[in-house]
XYZ file of N, CA and C in Angstrom:
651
model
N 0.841 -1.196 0.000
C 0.000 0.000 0.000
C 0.882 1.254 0.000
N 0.549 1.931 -0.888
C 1.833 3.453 -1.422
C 0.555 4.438 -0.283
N 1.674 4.806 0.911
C 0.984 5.959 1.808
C 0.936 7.430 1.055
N -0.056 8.211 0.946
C 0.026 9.365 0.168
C -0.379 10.846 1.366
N 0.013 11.768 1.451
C -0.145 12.920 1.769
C -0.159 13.894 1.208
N -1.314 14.802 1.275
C -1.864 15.594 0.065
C -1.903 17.338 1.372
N -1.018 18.355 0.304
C -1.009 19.555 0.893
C -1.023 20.504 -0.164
N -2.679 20.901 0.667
C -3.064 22.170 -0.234
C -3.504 22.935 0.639
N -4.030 24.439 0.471
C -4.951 24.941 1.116
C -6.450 25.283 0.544
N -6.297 24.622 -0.810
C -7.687 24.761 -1.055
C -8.478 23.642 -0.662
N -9.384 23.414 0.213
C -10.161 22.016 1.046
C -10.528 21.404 -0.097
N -11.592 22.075 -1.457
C -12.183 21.312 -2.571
C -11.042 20.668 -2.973
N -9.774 21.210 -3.184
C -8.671 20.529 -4.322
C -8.074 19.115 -3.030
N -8.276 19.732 -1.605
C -7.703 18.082 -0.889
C -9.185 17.237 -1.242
N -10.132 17.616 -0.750
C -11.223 16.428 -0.706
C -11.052 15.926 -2.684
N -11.025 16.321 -3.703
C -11.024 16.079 -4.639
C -9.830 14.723 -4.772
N -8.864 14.853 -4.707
C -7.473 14.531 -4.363
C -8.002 12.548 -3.939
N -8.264 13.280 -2.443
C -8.329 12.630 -1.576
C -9.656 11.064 -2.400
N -10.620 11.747 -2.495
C -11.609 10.941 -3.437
C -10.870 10.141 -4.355
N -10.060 10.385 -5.372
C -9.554 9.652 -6.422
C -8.902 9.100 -6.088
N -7.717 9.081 -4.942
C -6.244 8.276 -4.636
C -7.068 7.406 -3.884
N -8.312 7.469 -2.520
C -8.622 6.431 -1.878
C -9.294 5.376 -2.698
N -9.444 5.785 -4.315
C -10.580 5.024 -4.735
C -9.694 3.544 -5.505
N -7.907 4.077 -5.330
C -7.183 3.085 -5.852
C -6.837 1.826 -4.511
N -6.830 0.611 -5.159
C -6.632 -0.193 -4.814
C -5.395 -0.501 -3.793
N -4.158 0.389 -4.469
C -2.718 0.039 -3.824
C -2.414 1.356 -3.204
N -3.369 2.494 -3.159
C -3.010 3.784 -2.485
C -3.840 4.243 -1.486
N -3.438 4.686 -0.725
C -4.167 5.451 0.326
C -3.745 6.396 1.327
N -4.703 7.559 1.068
C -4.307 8.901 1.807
C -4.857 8.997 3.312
N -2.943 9.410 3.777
C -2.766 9.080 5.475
C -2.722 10.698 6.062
N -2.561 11.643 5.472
C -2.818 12.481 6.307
C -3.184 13.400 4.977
N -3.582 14.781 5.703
C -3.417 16.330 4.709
C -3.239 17.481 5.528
N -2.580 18.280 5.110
C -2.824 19.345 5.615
C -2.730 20.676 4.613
N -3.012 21.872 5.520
C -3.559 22.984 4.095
C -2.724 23.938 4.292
N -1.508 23.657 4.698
C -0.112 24.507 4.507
C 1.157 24.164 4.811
N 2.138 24.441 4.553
C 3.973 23.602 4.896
C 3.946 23.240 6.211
N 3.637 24.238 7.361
C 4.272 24.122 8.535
C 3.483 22.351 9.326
N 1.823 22.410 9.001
C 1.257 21.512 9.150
C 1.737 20.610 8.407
N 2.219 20.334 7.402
C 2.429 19.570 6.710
C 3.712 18.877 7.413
N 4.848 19.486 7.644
C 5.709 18.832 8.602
C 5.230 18.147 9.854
N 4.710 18.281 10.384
C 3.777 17.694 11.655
C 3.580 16.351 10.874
N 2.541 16.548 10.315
C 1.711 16.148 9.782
C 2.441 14.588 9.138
N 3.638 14.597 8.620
C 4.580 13.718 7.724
C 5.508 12.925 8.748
N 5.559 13.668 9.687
C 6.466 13.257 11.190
C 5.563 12.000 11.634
N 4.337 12.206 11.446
C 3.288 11.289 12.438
C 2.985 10.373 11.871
N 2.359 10.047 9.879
C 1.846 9.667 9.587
C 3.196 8.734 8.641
N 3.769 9.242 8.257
C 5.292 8.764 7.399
C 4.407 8.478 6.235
N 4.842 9.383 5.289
C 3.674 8.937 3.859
C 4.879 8.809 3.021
N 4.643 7.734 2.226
C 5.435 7.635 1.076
C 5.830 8.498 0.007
N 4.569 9.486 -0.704
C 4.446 10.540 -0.933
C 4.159 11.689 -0.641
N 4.132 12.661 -0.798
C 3.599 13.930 -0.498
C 3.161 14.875 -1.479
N 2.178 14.926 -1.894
C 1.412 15.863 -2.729
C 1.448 17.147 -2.757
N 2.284 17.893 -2.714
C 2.392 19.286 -2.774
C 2.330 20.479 -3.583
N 1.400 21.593 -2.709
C 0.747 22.760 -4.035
C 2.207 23.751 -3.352
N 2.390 24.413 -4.566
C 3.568 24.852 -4.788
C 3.644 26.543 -3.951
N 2.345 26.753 -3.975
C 1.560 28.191 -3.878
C 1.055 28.089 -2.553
N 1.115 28.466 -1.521
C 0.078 28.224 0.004
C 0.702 29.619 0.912
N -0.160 30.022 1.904
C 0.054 30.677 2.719
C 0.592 30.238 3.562
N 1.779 31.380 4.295
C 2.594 31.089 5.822
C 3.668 29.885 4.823
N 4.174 28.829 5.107
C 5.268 28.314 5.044
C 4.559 27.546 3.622
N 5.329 28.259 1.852
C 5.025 27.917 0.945
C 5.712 26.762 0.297
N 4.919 26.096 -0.491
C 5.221 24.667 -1.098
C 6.672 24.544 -1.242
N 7.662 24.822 -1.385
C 9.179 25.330 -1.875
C 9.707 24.903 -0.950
N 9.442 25.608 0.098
C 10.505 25.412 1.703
C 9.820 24.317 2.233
N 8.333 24.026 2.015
C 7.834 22.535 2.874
C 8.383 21.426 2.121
N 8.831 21.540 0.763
C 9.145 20.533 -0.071
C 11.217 20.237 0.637
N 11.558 21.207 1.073
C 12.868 21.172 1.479
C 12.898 20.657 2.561
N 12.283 21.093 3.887
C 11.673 20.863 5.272
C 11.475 19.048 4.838
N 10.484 18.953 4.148
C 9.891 17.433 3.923
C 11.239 16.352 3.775
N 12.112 16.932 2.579
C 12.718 16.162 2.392
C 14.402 15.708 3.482
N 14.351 16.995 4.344
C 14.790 16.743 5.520
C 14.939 15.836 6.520
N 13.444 15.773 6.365
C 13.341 14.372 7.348
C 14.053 13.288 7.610
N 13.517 12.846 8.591
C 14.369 11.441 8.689
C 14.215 10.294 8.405
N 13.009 10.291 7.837
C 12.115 9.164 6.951
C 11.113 10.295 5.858
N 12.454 10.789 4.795
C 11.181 11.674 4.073
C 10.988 11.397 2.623
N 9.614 12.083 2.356
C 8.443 11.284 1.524
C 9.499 11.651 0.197
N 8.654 11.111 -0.997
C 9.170 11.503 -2.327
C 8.009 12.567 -1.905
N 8.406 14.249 -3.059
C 7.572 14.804 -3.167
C 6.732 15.215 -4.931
N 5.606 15.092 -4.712
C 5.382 15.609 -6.225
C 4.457 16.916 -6.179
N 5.248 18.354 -7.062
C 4.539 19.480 -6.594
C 3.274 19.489 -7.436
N 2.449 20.147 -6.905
C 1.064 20.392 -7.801
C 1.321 21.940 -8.027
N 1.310 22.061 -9.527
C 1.548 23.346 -9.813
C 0.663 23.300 -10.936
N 0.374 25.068 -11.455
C -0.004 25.492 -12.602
C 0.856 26.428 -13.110
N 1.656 26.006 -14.387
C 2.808 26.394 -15.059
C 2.535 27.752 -15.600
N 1.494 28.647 -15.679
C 1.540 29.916 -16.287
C 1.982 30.966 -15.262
N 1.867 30.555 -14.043
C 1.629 31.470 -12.526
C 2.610 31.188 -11.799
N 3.609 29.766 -11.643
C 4.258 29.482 -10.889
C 6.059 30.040 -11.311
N 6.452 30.640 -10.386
C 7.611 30.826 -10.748
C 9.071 30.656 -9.997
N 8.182 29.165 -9.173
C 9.474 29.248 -8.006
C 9.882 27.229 -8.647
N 9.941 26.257 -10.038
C 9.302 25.724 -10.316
C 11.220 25.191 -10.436
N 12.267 25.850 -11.001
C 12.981 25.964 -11.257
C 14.366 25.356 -9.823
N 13.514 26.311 -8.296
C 14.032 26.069 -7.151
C 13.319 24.617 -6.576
N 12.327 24.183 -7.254
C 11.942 23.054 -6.290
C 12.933 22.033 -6.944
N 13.279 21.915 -8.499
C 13.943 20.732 -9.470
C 15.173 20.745 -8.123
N 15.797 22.172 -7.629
C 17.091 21.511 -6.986
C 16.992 21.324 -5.757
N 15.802 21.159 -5.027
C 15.324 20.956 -4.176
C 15.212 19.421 -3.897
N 14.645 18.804 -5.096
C 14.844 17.242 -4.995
C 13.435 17.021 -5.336
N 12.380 17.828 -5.900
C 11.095 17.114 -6.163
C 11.109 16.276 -6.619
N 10.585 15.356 -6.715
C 10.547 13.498 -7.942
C 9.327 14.334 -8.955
N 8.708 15.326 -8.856
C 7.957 15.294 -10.118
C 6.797 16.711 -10.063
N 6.326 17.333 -11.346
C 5.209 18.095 -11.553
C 3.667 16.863 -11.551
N 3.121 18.007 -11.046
C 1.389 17.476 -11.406
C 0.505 18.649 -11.361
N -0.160 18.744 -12.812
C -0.772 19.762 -13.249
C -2.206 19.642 -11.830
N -2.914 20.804 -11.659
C -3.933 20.373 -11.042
C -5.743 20.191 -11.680
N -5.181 20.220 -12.847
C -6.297 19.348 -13.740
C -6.067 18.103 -14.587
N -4.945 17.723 -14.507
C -4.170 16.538 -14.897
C -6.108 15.453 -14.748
N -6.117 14.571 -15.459
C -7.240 13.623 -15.671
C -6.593 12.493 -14.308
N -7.558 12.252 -13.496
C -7.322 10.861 -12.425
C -6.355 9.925 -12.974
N -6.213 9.395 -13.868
C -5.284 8.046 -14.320
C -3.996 8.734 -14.025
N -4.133 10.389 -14.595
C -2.553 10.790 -14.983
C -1.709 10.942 -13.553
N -2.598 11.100 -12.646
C -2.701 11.868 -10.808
C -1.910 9.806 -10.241
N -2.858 8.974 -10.831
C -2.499 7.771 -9.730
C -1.323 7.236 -10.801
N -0.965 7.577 -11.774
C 0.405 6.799 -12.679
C 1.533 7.631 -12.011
N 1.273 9.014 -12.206
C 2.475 9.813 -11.275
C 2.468 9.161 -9.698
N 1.511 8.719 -9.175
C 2.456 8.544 -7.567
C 2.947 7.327 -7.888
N 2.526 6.277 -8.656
C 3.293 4.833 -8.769
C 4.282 4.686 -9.135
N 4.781 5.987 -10.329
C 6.052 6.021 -10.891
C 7.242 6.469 -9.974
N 6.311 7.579 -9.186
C 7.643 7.849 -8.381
C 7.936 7.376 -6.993
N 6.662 6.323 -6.637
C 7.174 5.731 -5.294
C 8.000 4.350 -6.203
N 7.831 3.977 -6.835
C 8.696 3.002 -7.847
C 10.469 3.229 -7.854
N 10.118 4.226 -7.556
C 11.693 5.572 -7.479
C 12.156 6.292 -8.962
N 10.806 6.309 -9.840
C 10.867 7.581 -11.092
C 10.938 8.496 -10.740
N 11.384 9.262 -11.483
C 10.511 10.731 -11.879
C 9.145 10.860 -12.532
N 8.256 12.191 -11.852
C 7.021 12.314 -12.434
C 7.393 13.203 -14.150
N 7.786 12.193 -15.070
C 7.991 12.990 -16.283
C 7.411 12.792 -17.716
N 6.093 13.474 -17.665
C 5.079 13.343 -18.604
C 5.407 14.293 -19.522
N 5.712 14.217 -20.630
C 6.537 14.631 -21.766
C 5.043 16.411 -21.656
N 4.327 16.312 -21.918
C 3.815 17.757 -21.601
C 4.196 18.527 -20.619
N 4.339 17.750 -19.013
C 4.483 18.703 -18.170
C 5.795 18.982 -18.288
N 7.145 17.960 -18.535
C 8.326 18.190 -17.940
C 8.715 19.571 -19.279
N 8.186 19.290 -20.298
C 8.261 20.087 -21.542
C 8.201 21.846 -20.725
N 6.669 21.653 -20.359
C 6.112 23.021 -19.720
C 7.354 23.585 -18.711
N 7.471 22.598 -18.030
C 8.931 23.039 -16.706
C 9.744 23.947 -17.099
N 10.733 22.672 -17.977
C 11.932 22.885 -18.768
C 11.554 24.026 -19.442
N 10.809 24.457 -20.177
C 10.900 25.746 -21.324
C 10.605 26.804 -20.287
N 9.858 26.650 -19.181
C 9.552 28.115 -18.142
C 10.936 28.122 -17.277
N 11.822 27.528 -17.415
C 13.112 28.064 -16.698
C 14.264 28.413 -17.723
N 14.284 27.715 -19.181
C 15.201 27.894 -20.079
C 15.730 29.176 -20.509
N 14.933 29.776 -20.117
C 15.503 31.725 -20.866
C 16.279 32.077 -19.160
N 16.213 31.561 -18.293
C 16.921 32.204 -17.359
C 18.289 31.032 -16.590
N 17.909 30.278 -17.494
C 18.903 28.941 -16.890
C 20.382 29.168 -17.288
N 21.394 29.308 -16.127
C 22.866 29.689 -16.654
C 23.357 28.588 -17.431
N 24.288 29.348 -18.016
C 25.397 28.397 -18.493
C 26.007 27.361 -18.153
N 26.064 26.046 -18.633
C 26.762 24.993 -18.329
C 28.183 25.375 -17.338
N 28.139 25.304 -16.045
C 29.577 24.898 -15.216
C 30.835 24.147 -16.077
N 31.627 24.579 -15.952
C 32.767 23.303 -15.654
C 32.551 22.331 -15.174
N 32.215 22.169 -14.137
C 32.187 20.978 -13.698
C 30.694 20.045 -14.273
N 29.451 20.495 -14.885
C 28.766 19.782 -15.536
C 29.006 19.590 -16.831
N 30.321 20.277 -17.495
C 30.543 20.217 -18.747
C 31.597 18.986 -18.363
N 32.405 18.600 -17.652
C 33.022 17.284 -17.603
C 31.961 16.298 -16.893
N 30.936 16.473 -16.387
C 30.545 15.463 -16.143
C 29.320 14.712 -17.464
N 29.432 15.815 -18.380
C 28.577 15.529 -19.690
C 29.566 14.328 -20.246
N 30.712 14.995 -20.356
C 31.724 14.506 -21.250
C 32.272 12.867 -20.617
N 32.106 12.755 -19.304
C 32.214 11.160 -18.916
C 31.090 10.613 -19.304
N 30.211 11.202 -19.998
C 29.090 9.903 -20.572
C 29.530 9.431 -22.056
N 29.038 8.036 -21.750
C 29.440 6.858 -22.754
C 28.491 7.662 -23.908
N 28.604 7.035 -25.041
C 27.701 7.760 -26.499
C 26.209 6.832 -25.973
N 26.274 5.669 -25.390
C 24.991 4.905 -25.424
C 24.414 6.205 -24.294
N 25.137 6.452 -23.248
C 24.398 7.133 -21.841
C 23.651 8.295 -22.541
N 25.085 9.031 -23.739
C 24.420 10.125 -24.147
C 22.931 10.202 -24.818
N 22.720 9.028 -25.774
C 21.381 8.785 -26.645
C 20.171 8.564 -25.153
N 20.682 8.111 -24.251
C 19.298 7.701 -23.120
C 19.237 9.120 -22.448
N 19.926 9.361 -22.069
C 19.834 10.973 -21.431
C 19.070 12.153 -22.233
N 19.592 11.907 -23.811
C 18.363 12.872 -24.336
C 17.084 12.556 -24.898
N 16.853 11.229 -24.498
C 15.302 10.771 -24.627
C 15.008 10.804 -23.188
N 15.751 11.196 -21.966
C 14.566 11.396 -20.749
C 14.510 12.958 -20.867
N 15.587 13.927 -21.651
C 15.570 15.207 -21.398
C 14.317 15.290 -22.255
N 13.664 14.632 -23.530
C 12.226 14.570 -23.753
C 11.258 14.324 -22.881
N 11.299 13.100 -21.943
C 10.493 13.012 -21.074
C 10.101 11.717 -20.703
N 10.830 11.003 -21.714
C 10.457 9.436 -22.073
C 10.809 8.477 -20.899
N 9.641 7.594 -20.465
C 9.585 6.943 -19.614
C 10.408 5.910 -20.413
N 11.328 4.955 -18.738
C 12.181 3.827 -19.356
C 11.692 2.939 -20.727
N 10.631 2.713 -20.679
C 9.612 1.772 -21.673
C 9.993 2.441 -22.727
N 9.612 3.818 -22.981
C 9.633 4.231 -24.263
C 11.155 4.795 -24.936
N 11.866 4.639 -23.868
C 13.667 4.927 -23.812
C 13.499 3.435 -24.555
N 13.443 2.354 -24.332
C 13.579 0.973 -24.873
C 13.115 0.725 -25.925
N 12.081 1.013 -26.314
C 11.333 1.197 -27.652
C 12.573 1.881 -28.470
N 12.320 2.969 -28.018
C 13.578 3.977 -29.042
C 14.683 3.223 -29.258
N 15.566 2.969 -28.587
C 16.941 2.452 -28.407
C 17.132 0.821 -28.643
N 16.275 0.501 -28.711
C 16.010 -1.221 -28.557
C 16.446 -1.500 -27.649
N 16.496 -1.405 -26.517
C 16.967 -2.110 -25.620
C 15.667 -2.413 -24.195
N 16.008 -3.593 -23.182
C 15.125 -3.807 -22.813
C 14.685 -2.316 -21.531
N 13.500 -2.718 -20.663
C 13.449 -1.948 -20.182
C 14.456 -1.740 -19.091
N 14.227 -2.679 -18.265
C 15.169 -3.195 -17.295
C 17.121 -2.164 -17.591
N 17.374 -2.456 -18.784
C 18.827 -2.188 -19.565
C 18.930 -0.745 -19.199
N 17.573 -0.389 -19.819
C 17.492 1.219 -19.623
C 17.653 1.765 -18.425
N 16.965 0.763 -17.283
C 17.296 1.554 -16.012
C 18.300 1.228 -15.667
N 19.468 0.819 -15.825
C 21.033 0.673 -15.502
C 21.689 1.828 -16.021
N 21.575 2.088 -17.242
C 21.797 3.375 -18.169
C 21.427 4.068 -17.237
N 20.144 4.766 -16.921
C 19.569 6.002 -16.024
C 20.235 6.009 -14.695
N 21.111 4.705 -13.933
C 21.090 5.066 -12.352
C 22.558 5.509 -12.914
N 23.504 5.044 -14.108
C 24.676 5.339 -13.843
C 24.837 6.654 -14.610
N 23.493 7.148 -15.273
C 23.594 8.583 -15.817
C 23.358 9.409 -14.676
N 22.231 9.326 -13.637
C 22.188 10.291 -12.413
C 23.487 9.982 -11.662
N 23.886 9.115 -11.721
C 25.042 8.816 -10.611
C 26.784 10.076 -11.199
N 26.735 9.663 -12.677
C 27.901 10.370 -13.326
C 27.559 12.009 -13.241
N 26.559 12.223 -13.781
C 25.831 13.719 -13.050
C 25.703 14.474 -11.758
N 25.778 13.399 -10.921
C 25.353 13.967 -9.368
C 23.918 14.406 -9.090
N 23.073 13.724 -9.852
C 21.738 14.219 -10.148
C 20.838 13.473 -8.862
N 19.548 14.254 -8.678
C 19.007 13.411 -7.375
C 17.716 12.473 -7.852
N 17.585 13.089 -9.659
C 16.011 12.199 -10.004
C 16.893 12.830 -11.586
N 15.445 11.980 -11.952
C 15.072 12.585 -13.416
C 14.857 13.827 -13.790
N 14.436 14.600 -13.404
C 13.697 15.617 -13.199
C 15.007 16.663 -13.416
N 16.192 16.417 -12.469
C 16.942 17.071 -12.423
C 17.743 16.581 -13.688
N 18.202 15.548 -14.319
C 18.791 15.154 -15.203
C 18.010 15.698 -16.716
N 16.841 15.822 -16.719
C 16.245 15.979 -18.135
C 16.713 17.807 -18.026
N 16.714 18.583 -16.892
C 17.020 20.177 -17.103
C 18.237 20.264 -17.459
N 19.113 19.027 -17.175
C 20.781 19.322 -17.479
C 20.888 18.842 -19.289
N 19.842 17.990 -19.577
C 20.202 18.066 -21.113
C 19.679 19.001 -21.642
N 18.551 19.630 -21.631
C 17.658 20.847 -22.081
C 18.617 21.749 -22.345
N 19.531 22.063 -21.157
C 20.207 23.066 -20.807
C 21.652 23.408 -21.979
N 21.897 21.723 -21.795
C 23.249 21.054 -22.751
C 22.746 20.945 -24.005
N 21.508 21.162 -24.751
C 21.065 21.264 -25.838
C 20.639 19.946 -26.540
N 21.001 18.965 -25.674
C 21.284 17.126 -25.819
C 19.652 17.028 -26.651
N 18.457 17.516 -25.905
C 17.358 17.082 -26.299
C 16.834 17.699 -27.865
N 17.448 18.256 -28.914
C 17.486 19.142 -29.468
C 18.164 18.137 -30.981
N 18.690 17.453 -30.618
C 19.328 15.994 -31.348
C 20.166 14.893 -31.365
């Protein structure tokens, strides 16, 4: 059973939430609360596997509860709930360690595939949203480091071709499709591409090819 914790302050968007994740079979929501500071409490007591987080809240905002969260000493994966036209702190959560975006009209299937993927230990990276991310930080995203420009350059040519099909967005499956290789193969590729990167998810690895131009060809 994948424990879920859902933090918003709008009550309709938790009870909404809350309705669809209890209605899955392998999930179920252990606590909520309707701002960061509760939300730490709240994750201390209940230990949720995930944490559902709106990016936007009053008193202690989604950003710093997502940092706070991952603090912990048993802490959740987090996936932020954002809306990409308004949000502009989206950029600080990727180095924060989020496992993933979730639109907050995203359709139910898309809401219970994102928590499975990333209590699985994915990234939430649905080729629309991570697209939306990546392009709302790209006009302000610095220049490649030194030190990420050698850590580009220790990737094998195979690492390089898998790295710029997740900087698309492509789940392992469809990395395998592309590449022929199995799925399984692919995720060996991905732990020793975050690992050569210093990366903490996907999430963070698909902004470093965007950035490196990798996804582009």
């Amino acid at each position: 059973m994948i424990k879920v914790m859902i933090v918003d302050d709008n009550d309709i968007v938790r009870r909404g939430l809350h309705t669809i994740i209890d209605a899955a079979d392998d999930l179920r929501v252990v606590a909520d609360a309707g701002d960061g500071r509760s939300a730490i409490e709240a994750a201390r007591r209940a230990r949720p596997d995930i944490a559902l987080v709106d990016i936007r809240m009053p008193g202690m905002d989604g950003l710093t509860a997502t940092r706070e969260l991952l603090a912990l000493e048993q802490p959740p994966h987090v996936i932020i709930l954002t809306t990409f036209n308004t949000d502009e702190y989206v950029d600080e959560a990727i180095r924060s360690g989020a496992a993933g975006f979730l639109l907050k009209d995203s359709p139910p299937e898309e809401l219970l595939r994102a928590l499975r993927a990333v209590h699985s230990g994915h990234a939430m990276l649905d080729p629309a949203v991570t697209r939306q991310v990546i392009d709302a930080i790209a006009d302000r995203a610095p220049r490649l480091t030194a030190e990420e420009k050698a850590q580009l350059d220790s990737l094998t040519a195979r690492e390089v071709d898998v790295l710029r099909l997740v900087g698309r967005g492509l789940s392992n499956a469809d990395i395998g499709a592309e590449l022929f290789m199995t799925e399984g193969t692919v995720k060996g590729y991905v732990s020793a591409i975050l690992a050569k990167l210093a990366a903490d998810n996907r999430v963070q690895a698909a902004r470093l090819a965007y950035r490196a131009g990798l996804d582009n060809g």
